[in-house]
mmCIF file of C-alpha atoms in Angstrom:
data_model
loop_
_atom_site.group_PDB
_atom_site.id
_atom_site.type_symbol
_atom_site.label_atom_id
_atom_site.label_comp_id
_atom_site.label_asym_id
_atom_site.label_seq_id
_atom_site.Cartn_x
_atom_site.Cartn_y
_atom_site.Cartn_z
ATOM 1 C CA MET A 818 -13.004 -17.054 5.714
ATOM 2 C CA GLN A 819 -16.379 -15.757 7.701
ATOM 3 C CA THR A 820 -17.629 -12.843 9.610
ATOM 4 C CA GLU A 821 -18.794 -11.788 12.611
ATOM 5 C CA SER A 822 -20.635 -8.102 13.326
ATOM 6 C CA ALA A 823 -19.632 -5.664 15.754
ATOM 7 C CA PRO A 824 -22.187 -3.320 16.999
ATOM 8 C CA SER A 825 -23.280 -0.721 14.831
ATOM 9 C CA ILE A 826 -21.518 2.861 15.028
ATOM 10 C CA PRO A 827 -21.444 6.158 13.019
ATOM 11 C CA HIS A 828 -19.271 5.944 9.647
ATOM 12 C CA GLN A 829 -18.033 8.618 7.323
ATOM 13 C CA THR A 830 -16.568 7.916 3.850
ATOM 14 C CA MET A 831 -13.654 10.130 3.378
ATOM 15 C CA MET A 832 -13.141 10.946 -0.310
ATOM 16 C CA SER A 833 -9.573 11.784 0.139
ATOM 17 C CA SER A 834 -6.508 9.531 1.412
ATOM 18 C CA THR A 835 -3.256 10.371 2.964
ATOM 19 C CA ALA A 836 0.394 9.186 2.485
ATOM 20 C CA SER A 837 3.496 10.649 3.888
ATOM 21 C CA GLY A 838 7.286 10.035 3.547
ATOM 22 C CA SER A 839 9.348 7.321 4.866
ATOM 23 C CA ALA A 840 11.699 7.742 7.467
ATOM 24 C CA GLN A 841 15.773 7.774 6.101
ATOM 25 C CA CYS A 842 18.144 5.368 7.315
ATOM 26 C CA GLY A 843 21.669 3.938 6.458
ATOM 27 C CA ALA A 844 20.997 0.393 5.023
ATOM 28 C CA CYS A 845 17.496 0.019 4.421
ATOM 29 C CA GLY A 846 14.795 0.246 1.664
ATOM 30 C CA PRO A 847 11.371 1.605 1.768
ATOM 31 C CA GLY A 848 9.085 1.684 4.532
ATOM 32 C CA TYR A 849 10.110 -0.200 8.247
ATOM 33 C CA ALA A 850 10.923 -3.820 8.668
ATOM 34 C CA SER A 851 7.555 -4.615 10.802
ATOM 35 C CA PRO A 852 4.279 -2.503 11.954
ATOM 36 C CA LEU A 853 6.153 -2.305 15.385
ATOM 37 C CA ASP A 854 9.280 -0.691 13.776
ATOM 38 C CA ALA A 855 6.838 1.977 12.200
ATOM 39 C CA MET A 856 5.213 2.500 15.540
ATOM 40 C CA LYS A 857 8.533 3.531 17.008
ATOM 41 C CA GLY A 858 9.805 4.964 13.972
ATOM 42 C CA PRO A 859 10.261 9.326 13.988
ATOM 43 C CA ARG A 860 6.698 11.217 13.494
ATOM 44 C CA GLU A 861 6.065 11.997 9.925
ATOM 45 C CA GLU A 862 7.103 15.751 8.970
ATOM 46 C CA ILE A 863 5.026 16.564 5.997
ATOM 47 C CA VAL A 864 1.615 14.443 4.480
ATOM 48 C CA TYR A 865 -0.029 14.187 0.867
ATOM 49 C CA VAL A 866 -3.621 14.791 0.619
ATOM 50 C CA PRO A 867 -5.459 14.221 -2.658
ATOM 51 C CA CYS A 868 -8.193 17.415 -3.265
ATOM 52 C CA ILE A 869 -10.956 16.926 -5.080
ATOM 53 C CA TYR A 870 -12.872 19.786 -6.786
ATOM 54 C CA ARG A 871 -15.506 17.425 -8.568
ATOM 55 C CA ASN A 872 -19.393 18.380 -7.878
ATOM 56 C CA THR A 873 -18.152 21.631 -6.489
ATOM 57 C CA GLY A 874 -19.510 23.924 -9.400
ATOM 58 C CA ARG A 875 -15.646 25.010 -9.435
ATOM 59 C CA GLY A 876 -14.251 24.718 -12.499
ATOM 60 C CA LYS A 877 -10.694 23.667 -11.353
ATOM 61 C CA PRO A 878 -8.626 20.332 -11.376
ATOM 62 C CA ASP A 879 -8.189 18.387 -8.563
ATOM 63 C CA PHE A 880 -4.643 18.791 -6.928
ATOM 64 C CA LEU A 881 -2.411 16.967 -4.606
ATOM 65 C CA ALA A 882 -1.845 19.162 -1.259
ATOM 66 C CA THR A 883 1.296 18.789 0.926
ATOM 67 C CA VAL A 884 0.607 19.482 4.331
ATOM 68 C CA ASP A 885 3.514 20.298 6.951
ATOM 69 C CA VAL A 886 2.701 18.463 10.117
ATOM 70 C CA ASP A 887 6.029 19.069 11.955
ATOM 71 C CA PRO A 888 4.972 20.825 15.256
ATOM 72 C CA LYS A 889 8.338 22.468 15.178
ATOM 73 C CA SER A 890 7.910 24.423 11.901
ATOM 74 C CA PRO A 891 6.660 27.443 11.349
ATOM 75 C CA HIS A 892 4.186 26.234 8.888
ATOM 76 C CA TYR A 893 2.313 23.677 11.102
ATOM 77 C CA SER A 894 -0.905 22.470 9.825
ATOM 78 C CA GLN A 895 -0.584 24.670 6.551
ATOM 79 C CA VAL A 896 -0.795 23.293 3.168
ATOM 80 C CA ILE A 897 2.878 24.446 1.651
ATOM 81 C CA HIS A 898 2.325 23.317 -1.867
ATOM 82 C CA ARG A 899 -0.190 22.423 -4.363
ATOM 83 C CA LEU A 900 0.517 19.906 -7.415
ATOM 84 C CA PRO A 901 -2.557 20.651 -9.342
ATOM 85 C CA MET A 902 -3.596 18.031 -11.930
ATOM 86 C CA PRO A 903 -3.869 19.124 -16.007
ATOM 87 C CA ASN A 904 -7.655 17.369 -16.323
ATOM 88 C CA LEU A 905 -10.909 18.597 -14.975
ATOM 89 C CA GLY A 906 -13.244 15.915 -12.965
ATOM 90 C CA ASP A 907 -11.378 13.426 -12.484
ATOM 91 C CA GLU A 908 -12.192 12.429 -8.374
ATOM 92 C CA LEU A 909 -8.528 11.572 -7.456
ATOM 93 C CA HIS A 910 -8.977 8.649 -5.019
ATOM 94 C CA HIS A 911 -7.159 6.452 -2.458
ATOM 95 C CA SER A 912 -3.489 7.069 -3.041
ATOM 96 C CA GLY A 913 -0.566 4.692 -2.845
ATOM 97 C CA TRP A 914 3.038 4.171 -2.913
ATOM 98 C CA ASN A 915 5.114 2.569 -5.427
ATOM 99 C CA THR A 916 7.095 0.570 -3.118
ATOM 100 C CA CYS A 917 5.810 -1.480 0.198
ATOM 101 C CA SER A 918 7.471 -2.236 2.983
ATOM 102 C CA SER A 919 7.928 -5.768 1.705
ATOM 103 C CA CYS A 920 10.879 -4.244 0.097
ATOM 104 C CA PHE A 921 12.645 -2.826 3.333
ATOM 105 C CA GLY A 922 15.619 -5.096 2.916
ATOM 106 C CA ASP A 923 16.358 -4.118 -0.723
ATOM 107 C CA THR A 924 18.125 -0.902 -0.309
ATOM 108 C CA THR A 925 17.894 -0.573 -4.452
ATOM 109 C CA LYS A 926 14.246 0.328 -3.699
ATOM 110 C CA LYS A 927 12.924 4.035 -3.203
ATOM 111 C CA ARG A 928 9.429 5.170 -1.757
ATOM 112 C CA ASN A 929 9.734 8.166 -4.546
ATOM 113 C CA ARG A 930 6.435 8.060 -6.194
ATOM 114 C CA LEU A 931 3.145 8.503 -5.049
ATOM 115 C CA ILE A 932 -0.069 6.583 -7.211
ATOM 116 C CA LEU A 933 -2.882 8.370 -7.496
ATOM 117 C CA PRO A 934 -5.850 6.818 -9.096
ATOM 118 C CA SER A 935 -9.057 8.623 -10.635
ATOM 119 C CA LEU A 936 -12.640 7.505 -9.663
ATOM 120 C CA ILE A 937 -14.510 8.950 -12.522
ATOM 121 C CA SER A 938 -11.908 9.830 -15.373
ATOM 122 C CA SER A 939 -10.303 6.461 -14.697
ATOM 123 C CA ARG A 940 -7.261 8.061 -15.237
ATOM 124 C CA ILE A 941 -3.916 7.383 -13.200
ATOM 125 C CA TYR A 942 -1.193 10.135 -12.128
ATOM 126 C CA VAL A 943 2.224 9.131 -11.246
ATOM 127 C CA VAL A 944 3.517 12.116 -8.963
ATOM 128 C CA ASP A 945 7.527 12.386 -7.923
ATOM 129 C CA VAL A 946 7.824 13.051 -4.312
ATOM 130 C CA GLY A 947 11.569 11.981 -3.967
ATOM 131 C CA THR A 948 13.159 14.657 -5.869
ATOM 132 C CA ASP A 949 11.651 17.209 -3.530
ATOM 133 C CA PRO A 950 9.337 15.677 -1.232
ATOM 134 C CA ARG A 951 8.388 19.423 -0.092
ATOM 135 C CA ALA A 952 7.453 19.953 -3.522
ATOM 136 C CA PRO A 953 6.276 17.189 -5.477
ATOM 137 C CA ARG A 954 5.709 17.049 -9.409
ATOM 138 C CA LEU A 955 3.884 15.353 -11.881
ATOM 139 C CA PHE A 956 5.997 12.043 -13.093
ATOM 140 C CA LYS A 957 3.702 10.277 -15.534
ATOM 141 C CA VAL A 958 0.135 10.016 -16.847
ATOM 142 C CA VAL A 959 -1.698 7.085 -17.149
ATOM 143 C CA ASN A 960 -4.614 7.688 -19.772
ATOM 144 C CA PRO A 961 -8.087 6.214 -19.235
ATOM 145 C CA GLU A 962 -8.140 4.704 -22.656
ATOM 146 C CA ASP A 963 -5.197 2.312 -21.892
ATOM 147 C CA VAL A 964 -7.003 1.062 -19.024
ATOM 148 C CA PHE A 965 -10.038 0.729 -20.982
ATOM 149 C CA TRP A 966 -8.193 -1.267 -24.209
ATOM 150 C CA GLN A 967 -5.741 -3.465 -21.956
ATOM 151 C CA CYS A 968 -7.844 -4.110 -19.045
ATOM 152 C CA ASN A 969 -11.412 -3.514 -20.145
ATOM 153 C CA LEU A 970 -11.764 -2.141 -16.610
ATOM 154 C CA GLY A 971 -12.511 1.298 -15.455
ATOM 155 C CA TYR A 972 -13.471 3.518 -12.430
ATOM 156 C CA LEU A 973 -10.316 2.892 -10.349
ATOM 157 C CA HIS A 974 -10.377 3.536 -6.685
ATOM 158 C CA THR A 975 -7.509 1.726 -4.518
ATOM 159 C CA SER A 976 -4.084 1.812 -5.199
ATOM 160 C CA HIS A 977 -1.491 -0.693 -3.379
ATOM 161 C CA CYS A 978 2.226 -1.544 -4.253
ATOM 162 C CA LEU A 979 3.095 -4.890 -4.163
ATOM 163 C CA GLY A 980 6.079 -7.057 -2.970
ATOM 164 C CA SER A 981 6.945 -8.155 -6.276
ATOM 165 C CA GLY A 982 7.824 -4.518 -6.895
ATOM 166 C CA GLU A 983 4.611 -3.696 -8.756
ATOM 167 C CA VAL A 984 1.446 -1.249 -8.240
ATOM 168 C CA MET A 985 -2.317 -2.750 -8.055
ATOM 169 C CA ILE A 986 -5.359 -0.630 -8.730
ATOM 170 C CA SER A 987 -9.029 -1.769 -7.765
ATOM 171 C CA THR A 988 -11.696 -1.251 -10.193
ATOM 172 C CA LEU A 989 -15.460 -0.987 -9.606
ATOM 173 C CA GLY A 990 -16.514 -1.536 -12.748
ATOM 174 C CA ASP A 991 -15.965 -1.903 -16.789
ATOM 175 C CA PRO A 992 -15.353 0.653 -18.921
ATOM 176 C CA ALA A 993 -19.384 1.542 -19.722
ATOM 177 C CA GLY A 994 -19.894 1.836 -15.974
ATOM 178 C CA ASN A 995 -21.470 -1.722 -15.505
ATOM 179 C CA GLY A 996 -19.821 -3.271 -12.245
ATOM 180 C CA LYS A 997 -17.279 -5.263 -12.304
ATOM 181 C CA GLY A 998 -14.651 -6.395 -9.740
ATOM 182 C CA GLY A 999 -11.282 -6.283 -10.880
ATOM 183 C CA PHE A 1000 -7.355 -5.202 -10.651
ATOM 184 C CA VAL A 1001 -5.125 -2.697 -12.942
ATOM 185 C CA LEU A 1002 -1.403 -4.046 -12.269
ATOM 186 C CA LEU A 1003 1.228 -1.620 -13.380
ATOM 187 C CA ASP A 1004 5.218 -1.774 -13.406
ATOM 188 C CA GLY A 1005 6.844 -0.424 -10.706
ATOM 189 C CA GLU A 1006 9.447 0.662 -12.561
ATOM 190 C CA THR A 1007 8.124 2.217 -15.706
ATOM 191 C CA PHE A 1008 4.227 2.626 -14.502
ATOM 192 C CA ASP A 1009 3.322 0.930 -17.457
ATOM 193 C CA ILE A 1010 0.440 -1.001 -17.766
ATOM 194 C CA LYS A 1011 0.818 -4.936 -17.562
ATOM 195 C CA GLY A 1012 -2.642 -6.018 -17.498
ATOM 196 C CA ASN A 1013 -4.887 -7.377 -15.044
ATOM 197 C CA TRP A 1014 -4.000 -9.003 -11.884
ATOM 198 C CA GLU A 1015 -7.198 -11.353 -11.439
ATOM 199 C CA LYS A 1016 -7.293 -14.681 -13.755
ATOM 200 C CA GLY A 1017 -9.847 -16.845 -14.691
ATOM 201 C CA ASP A 1018 -13.929 -16.811 -15.838
ATOM 202 C CA LYS A 1019 -15.083 -15.359 -12.237
ATOM 203 C CA SER A 1020 -15.148 -12.409 -11.148
ATOM 204 C CA PRO A 1021 -16.965 -10.342 -8.412
ATOM 205 C CA PRO A 1022 -19.933 -8.074 -9.640
ATOM 206 C CA MET A 1023 -18.525 -5.099 -8.087
ATOM 207 C CA GLY A 1024 -15.271 -3.339 -6.425
ATOM 208 C CA TYR A 1025 -13.907 -1.167 -4.582
ATOM 209 C CA ASP A 1026 -11.373 -1.787 -1.546
ATOM 210 C CA PHE A 1027 -8.704 -4.650 -0.970
ATOM 211 C CA TRP A 1028 -6.328 -5.988 1.172
ATOM 212 C CA TYR A 1029 -3.891 -8.968 0.829
ATOM 213 C CA GLN A 1030 -2.115 -11.618 2.969
ATOM 214 C CA PRO A 1031 0.550 -13.843 1.325
ATOM 215 C CA ARG A 1032 1.016 -15.837 4.729
ATOM 216 C CA HIS A 1033 -2.244 -16.891 4.064
ATOM 217 C CA ASN A 1034 -2.564 -17.053 0.364
ATOM 218 C CA VAL A 1035 -5.605 -14.858 0.320
ATOM 219 C CA LEU A 1036 -6.784 -11.139 -0.753
ATOM 220 C CA ILE A 1037 -9.993 -9.838 -0.034
ATOM 221 C CA SER A 1038 -11.774 -7.501 -2.030
ATOM 222 C CA THR A 1039 -14.940 -5.253 -1.238
ATOM 223 C CA GLU A 1040 -17.684 -3.435 -3.281
ATOM 224 C CA TRP A 1041 -19.430 -0.267 -3.175
ATOM 225 C CA GLY A 1042 -21.799 -0.328 -5.818
ATOM 226 C CA ILE A 1043 -22.400 0.019 -9.705
ATOM 227 C CA PRO A 1044 -20.661 3.192 -11.381
ATOM 228 C CA LYS A 1045 -23.236 4.460 -13.561
ATOM 229 C CA CYS A 1046 -25.485 4.405 -10.860
ATOM 230 C CA LEU A 1047 -23.458 5.699 -8.206
ATOM 231 C CA GLY A 1048 -23.205 8.715 -10.359
ATOM 232 C CA TYR A 1049 -26.565 9.878 -9.830
ATOM 233 C CA GLY A 1050 -26.436 10.185 -6.032
ATOM 234 C CA PHE A 1051 -27.691 7.638 -3.307
ATOM 235 C CA ASN A 1052 -31.040 6.026 -3.886
ATOM 236 C CA PRO A 1053 -32.014 3.574 -1.379
ATOM 237 C CA ASN A 1054 -34.635 1.597 -4.087
ATOM 238 C CA ASP A 1055 -31.022 0.708 -5.800
ATOM 239 C CA LEU A 1056 -30.403 -1.492 -2.386
ATOM 240 C CA LYS A 1057 -32.979 -3.873 -3.391
ATOM 241 C CA LYS A 1058 -32.105 -3.898 -7.211
ATOM 242 C CA GLY A 1059 -28.579 -5.360 -6.400
ATOM 243 C CA ARG A 1060 -26.593 -1.680 -7.523
ATOM 244 C CA TYR A 1061 -25.016 -1.729 -4.316
ATOM 245 C CA GLY A 1062 -22.528 -4.340 -2.922
ATOM 246 C CA ARG A 1063 -22.681 -6.897 -0.336
ATOM 247 C CA ARG A 1064 -19.904 -9.339 -0.031
ATOM 248 C CA LEU A 1065 -16.611 -9.898 0.989
ATOM 249 C CA ASN A 1066 -14.675 -11.683 -2.135
ATOM 250 C CA VAL A 1067 -12.297 -13.970 -1.464
ATOM 251 C CA TRP A 1068 -8.952 -14.677 -4.004
ATOM 252 C CA ASP A 1069 -6.748 -17.051 -4.104
ATOM 253 C CA TRP A 1070 -3.329 -14.857 -3.911
ATOM 254 C CA THR A 1071 -1.120 -17.483 -5.779
ATOM 255 C CA THR A 1072 -3.455 -18.244 -8.487
ATOM 256 C CA HIS A 1073 -5.129 -14.913 -8.809
ATOM 257 C CA THR A 1074 -8.307 -16.571 -8.748
ATOM 258 C CA TYR A 1075 -12.147 -15.527 -7.145
ATOM 259 C CA ILE A 1076 -12.780 -18.310 -4.782
ATOM 260 C CA GLN A 1077 -15.576 -17.249 -2.448
ATOM 261 C CA ALA A 1078 -18.147 -15.004 -2.060
ATOM 262 C CA ILE A 1079 -18.905 -13.591 2.178
ATOM 263 C CA ASP A 1080 -22.388 -11.958 1.864
ATOM 264 C CA VAL A 1081 -22.499 -9.447 4.588
ATOM 265 C CA GLY A 1082 -25.871 -8.019 4.081
ATOM 266 C CA GLU A 1083 -28.246 -5.847 1.870
ATOM 267 C CA ASP A 1084 -27.726 -2.933 3.668
ATOM 268 C CA ALA A 1085 -24.112 -2.882 3.829
ATOM 269 C CA ALA A 1086 -21.682 -1.610 1.119
ATOM 270 C CA PRO A 1087 -18.442 -2.895 2.546
ATOM 271 C CA LEU A 1088 -15.949 -0.426 2.256
ATOM 272 C CA GLU A 1089 -12.604 0.003 3.364
ATOM 273 C CA ILE A 1090 -10.760 -3.514 4.899
ATOM 274 C CA ARG A 1091 -7.763 -4.091 6.619
ATOM 275 C CA PHE A 1092 -5.955 -7.349 8.067
ATOM 276 C CA LEU A 1093 -4.557 -7.051 11.466
ATOM 277 C CA HIS A 1094 -0.789 -5.431 11.662
ATOM 278 C CA ASN A 1095 0.500 -8.777 12.666
ATOM 279 C CA PRO A 1096 1.665 -10.396 9.517
ATOM 280 C CA ASP A 1097 0.484 -13.758 10.724
ATOM 281 C CA ALA A 1098 -2.966 -13.073 11.672
ATOM 282 C CA ALA A 1099 -5.210 -14.049 9.339
ATOM 283 C CA GLU A 1100 -8.018 -11.883 10.542
ATOM 284 C CA GLY A 1101 -9.067 -8.404 9.695
ATOM 285 C CA PHE A 1102 -11.964 -5.665 10.199
ATOM 286 C CA VAL A 1103 -14.217 -3.932 7.198
ATOM 287 C CA GLY A 1104 -16.505 -1.337 7.772
ATOM 288 C CA CYS A 1105 -19.859 -0.813 5.889
ATOM 289 C CA THR A 1106 -21.076 2.729 5.027
ATOM 290 C CA ILE A 1107 -24.930 1.966 4.263
ATOM 291 C CA SER A 1108 -25.503 0.178 7.607
ATOM 292 C CA SER A 1109 -22.661 1.758 10.044
ATOM 293 C CA ALA A 1110 -21.526 -1.897 10.958
ATOM 294 C CA ILE A 1111 -17.733 -2.722 11.575
ATOM 295 C CA HIS A 1112 -17.332 -6.886 10.649
ATOM 296 C CA ARG A 1113 -14.741 -9.185 11.714
ATOM 297 C CA PHE A 1114 -13.670 -11.562 9.240
ATOM 298 C CA TYR A 1115 -11.091 -14.654 10.129
ATOM 299 C CA LYS A 1116 -10.007 -18.023 8.762
ATOM 300 C CA THR A 1117 -11.931 -20.957 9.599
ATOM 301 C CA GLU A 1118 -10.716 -24.806 9.066
ATOM 302 C CA VAL A 1119 -11.316 -26.367 5.775
ATOM 303 C CA ARG A 1120 -13.903 -29.612 6.818
ATOM 304 C CA ALA A 1121 -13.451 -33.040 5.871
ATOM 305 C CA GLY A 1122 -14.519 -33.435 2.361
ATOM 306 C CA ARG A 1123 -14.504 -30.217 0.927
#
């Protein structure tokens, strides 16, 4: 994989993520059969937004807000429900579904759970959004010590469902706050920890977001910074000390092994990454928070002898 740089544009990092209910149909599984079908589907009526209190000076737990986005509703654009977490200081991060559109043909699958990883506490919340979508309730809590002991990882970031029915969550570091890119794998039914997704002796020095493209046997993850340094706020001197990320990390999807690093620059900190919506595409884009650049990455031909 290689990258090319797009013109620099302003970039804003959002510390919360949104998720929304799936469309109903007669004989299908969760989500949509394709991105094009999703674009043609009905608009959402509600969205779920993690809301953060950490570092605001208010001693309240983070909460999941349910927002009415139906223009015909008298409560349009209003928060209609709040689900507070049972702990303080979690800093909820990028949420994800329990089941993805890869299971669209499986009518036994339901998109009825929302996974909320916690960046600071390393706790995982599983929320029931199926019983009453307009008033979600807490379904399960995975404690941080279980993440630490079973995976030797911490500082959870992005949750994605997999076609296997499992759920994978990326991490920024190890339990002590040192940088370490890895992935926690959850059972998609019980939400018990199954262990690490990654295999082998190699691992990237940091982690953040990730996206995968099974048709090209690849997963690519990004790097933010070393957790125990990020906690004190941004220090420009940390860039030259290697405390912020600068690489896209390429993984073999089948073997779960780390195979390549793509350097996008010292002043990069590549964050959100996505492949194109076309399921056959072998290219995508990544946004860099410090440089405010967007890089396009793409697959290259393997040279003879390599």
